[in-house]
């Protein structure tokens, strides 16, 4: 009877499929919510990696589970306060950015996780992120913070000029 219902009732089938695809996201979210409250970002790193394994095993490329992973990663990144928090998440962010190289947010988060120790690689990741989505100001803000922290006026000038060129198609304002 269950097979007949699933074959004939598209709404039930869709409801069940969508519900099943939300399970990894919900479980991971509940666990990382507790882990971030107790500042255990290394444990959150492990759980995000587990969810990434599930997303990869479900289907190659972009799939319905990917948005839940992005939401959970964003949840964790929003709760980082200290360089140690970012360092704890760096292995997951690196893997996430390498697995989905054309996604903007994983690149941005990977660069931010590198910002505490590896400035040059952080700049490289920010360059990639700014090419993926040039109008977004977040890569530029992180680059400005890195340049100011490292007291690098050359990098600051370079990223300021890059920001000016990326806005409105160039350094001059264009009315279209």
C-alpha positions as a Python dict, from the first residue, in 0.01 Angstrom:
ca = {
    (1, 'X'): (0, 0, 0),
    (2, 'X'): (288, 236, 84),
    (3, 'X'): (441, 184, -261),
    (4, 'X'): (108, 259, -431),
    (5, 'X'): (64, 576, -224),
    (6, 'X'): (417, 693, -307),
    (7, 'X'): (371, 617, -676),
    (8, 'X'): (34, 787, -706),
    (9, 'X'): (62, 1077, -463),
    (10, 'X'): (326, 1321, -583),
    (11, 'X'): (268, 1561, -293),
    (12, 'X'): (335, 1290, -36),
    (13, 'X'): (646, 1177, -222),
    (14, 'X'): (778, 1535, -242),
    (15, 'X'): (703, 1596, 126),
    (16, 'X'): (888, 1280, 230),
    (17, 'X'): (1187, 1348, 4),
    (18, 'X'): (1225, 1707, 121),
    (19, 'X'): (1185, 1599, 482),
    (20, 'X'): (1451, 1329, 448),
    (21, 'X'): (1697, 1574, 290),
    (22, 'X'): (1658, 1810, 588),
    (23, 'X'): (1752, 1547, 849),
    (24, 'X'): (2135, 1587, 825),
    (25, 'X'): (2101, 1964, 845),
    (26, 'X'): (1875, 1958, 1148),
    (27, 'X'): (2083, 1705, 1340),
    (28, 'X'): (2409, 1886, 1265),
    (29, 'X'): (2256, 2221, 1352),
    (30, 'X'): (2140, 2100, 1693),
    (31, 'X'): (2484, 1963, 1775),
    (32, 'X'): (2683, 2262, 1651),
    (33, 'X'): (2446, 2496, 1831),
    (34, 'X'): (2551, 2334, 2158),
    (35, 'X'): (2919, 2320, 2055),
    (36, 'X'): (2935, 2688, 1962),
    (37, 'X'): (2763, 2787, 2284),
    (38, 'X'): (3042, 2614, 2477),
    (39, 'X'): (3308, 2756, 2237),
    (40, 'X'): (3406, 2407, 2114),
    (41, 'X'): (3478, 2507, 1756),
    (42, 'X'): (3707, 2209, 1697),
    (43, 'X'): (3405, 1982, 1761),
    (44, 'X'): (3192, 2198, 1534),
    (45, 'X'): (3464, 2150, 1270),
    (46, 'X'): (3425, 1771, 1302),
    (47, 'X'): (3045, 1786, 1270),
    (48, 'X'): (3058, 2018, 970),
    (49, 'X'): (3304, 1778, 805),
    (50, 'X'): (3060, 1493, 870),
    (51, 'X'): (2782, 1688, 708),
    (52, 'X'): (3010, 1765, 411),
    (53, 'X'): (3073, 1390, 378),
    (54, 'X'): (2698, 1330, 364),
    (55, 'X'): (2651, 1603, 102),
    (56, 'X'): (2932, 1458, -112),
    (57, 'X'): (2800, 1102, -76),
    (58, 'X'): (2445, 1206, -163),
    (59, 'X'): (2534, 1339, -506),
    (60, 'X'): (2829, 1489, -688),
    (61, 'X'): (2817, 1864, -741),
    (62, 'X'): (2540, 2089, -617),
    (63, 'X'): (2249, 1905, -459),
    (64, 'X'): (1960, 1963, -220),
    (65, 'X'): (2174, 1901, 89),
    (66, 'X'): (2426, 2174, 3),
    (67, 'X'): (2210, 2464, 121),
    (68, 'X'): (2180, 2308, 467),
    (69, 'X'): (2557, 2276, 488),
    (70, 'X'): (2598, 2640, 387),
    (71, 'X'): (2342, 2744, 650),
    (72, 'X'): (2520, 2548, 923),
    (73, 'X'): (2862, 2679, 822),
    (74, 'X'): (2725, 3034, 824),
    (75, 'X'): (2575, 2971, 1170),
    (76, 'X'): (2914, 2865, 1305),
    (77, 'X'): (3110, 3145, 1135),
    (78, 'X'): (2871, 3405, 1279),
    (79, 'X'): (2965, 3286, 1628),
    (80, 'X'): (3343, 3305, 1592),
    (81, 'X'): (3495, 3577, 1803),
    (82, 'X'): (3861, 3493, 1849),
    (83, 'X'): (4145, 3387, 1616),
    (84, 'X'): (4153, 3046, 1786),
    (85, 'X'): (3790, 2991, 1683),
    (86, 'X'): (3875, 3060, 1320),
    (87, 'X'): (4185, 2839, 1335),
    (88, 'X'): (3973, 2551, 1466),
    (89, 'X'): (3744, 2578, 1163),
    (90, 'X'): (4021, 2613, 905),
    (91, 'X'): (4039, 2240, 806),
    (92, 'X'): (3667, 2228, 727),
    (93, 'X'): (3671, 2561, 546),
    (94, 'X'): (3965, 2451, 332),
    (95, 'X'): (3792, 2128, 237),
    (96, 'X'): (3463, 2308, 171),
    (97, 'X'): (3631, 2564, -55),
    (98, 'X'): (3821, 2293, -241),
    (99, 'X'): (3511, 2077, -285),
    (100, 'X'): (3301, 2366, -416),
    (101, 'X'): (3554, 2603, -576),
    (102, 'X'): (3295, 2821, -748),
    (103, 'X'): (3097, 2904, -436),
    (104, 'X'): (3159, 3248, -293),
    (105, 'X'): (3083, 3197, 77),
    (106, 'X'): (3313, 2896, 136),
    (107, 'X'): (3600, 3095, -22),
    (108, 'X'): (3524, 3394, 196),
    (109, 'X'): (3505, 3182, 512),
    (110, 'X'): (3824, 2997, 422),
    (111, 'X'): (4005, 3329, 379),
    (112, 'X'): (3870, 3449, 711),
    (113, 'X'): (3984, 3129, 883),
    (114, 'X'): (4333, 3185, 740),
    (115, 'X'): (4345, 3549, 845),
    (116, 'X'): (4493, 3474, 1188),
    (117, 'X'): (4811, 3306, 1067),
    (118, 'X'): (4853, 3281, 690),
    (119, 'X'): (4810, 3629, 541),
    (120, 'X'): (4935, 3546, 192),
    (121, 'X'): (4703, 3248, 145),
    (122, 'X'): (4419, 3454, 292),
    (123, 'X'): (4483, 3725, 31),
    (124, 'X'): (4487, 3459, -242),
    (125, 'X'): (4150, 3322, -129),
    (126, 'X'): (4010, 3675, -108),
    (127, 'X'): (4122, 3740, -465),
    (128, 'X'): (3934, 3431, -580),
    (129, 'X'): (3627, 3532, -379),
    (130, 'X'): (3633, 3886, -518),
    (131, 'X'): (3649, 3745, -873),
    (132, 'X'): (3351, 3519, -803),
    (133, 'X'): (3139, 3804, -672),
    (134, 'X'): (3310, 4141, -737),
    (135, 'X'): (3028, 4362, -611),
    (136, 'X'): (3023, 4214, -261),
    (137, 'X'): (3216, 4423, -10),
    (138, 'X'): (3301, 4142, 236),
    (139, 'X'): (3625, 4022, 70),
    (140, 'X'): (3747, 4380, 58),
    (141, 'X'): (3663, 4440, 423),
    (142, 'X'): (3856, 4130, 529),
    (143, 'X'): (4149, 4235, 308),
    (144, 'X'): (4144, 4583, 465),
    (145, 'X'): (4151, 4428, 813),
    (146, 'X'): (4444, 4205, 714),
    (147, 'X'): (4635, 4496, 563),
    (148, 'X'): (4579, 4709, 871),
    (149, 'X'): (4675, 4425, 1107),
    (150, 'X'): (4991, 4358, 908),
    (151, 'X'): (5063, 4728, 866),
    (152, 'X'): (5092, 4680, 490),
    (153, 'X'): (5011, 5007, 317),
    (154, 'X'): (5084, 4854, -24),
    (155, 'X'): (4819, 4584, 25),
    (156, 'X'): (4578, 4840, 161),
    (157, 'X'): (4623, 5062, -146),
    (158, 'X'): (4596, 4763, -377),
    (159, 'X'): (4269, 4642, -223),
    (160, 'X'): (4125, 4996, -203),
    (161, 'X'): (4189, 5041, -576),
    (162, 'X'): (4047, 4698, -651),
    (163, 'X'): (3734, 4786, -455),
    (164, 'X'): (3690, 5112, -645),
    (165, 'X'): (3724, 4933, -978),
    (166, 'X'): (3479, 4661, -882),
    (167, 'X'): (3201, 4898, -786),
    (168, 'X'): (2984, 5023, -1073),
    (169, 'X'): (3208, 4862, -1333),
    (170, 'X'): (3514, 5078, -1272),
    (171, 'X'): (3654, 5381, -1094),
    (172, 'X'): (3401, 5611, -1263),
    (173, 'X'): (3033, 5601, -1174),
    (174, 'X'): (2826, 5477, -1468),
    (175, 'X'): (2460, 5561, -1506),
    (176, 'X'): (2276, 5285, -1689),
}
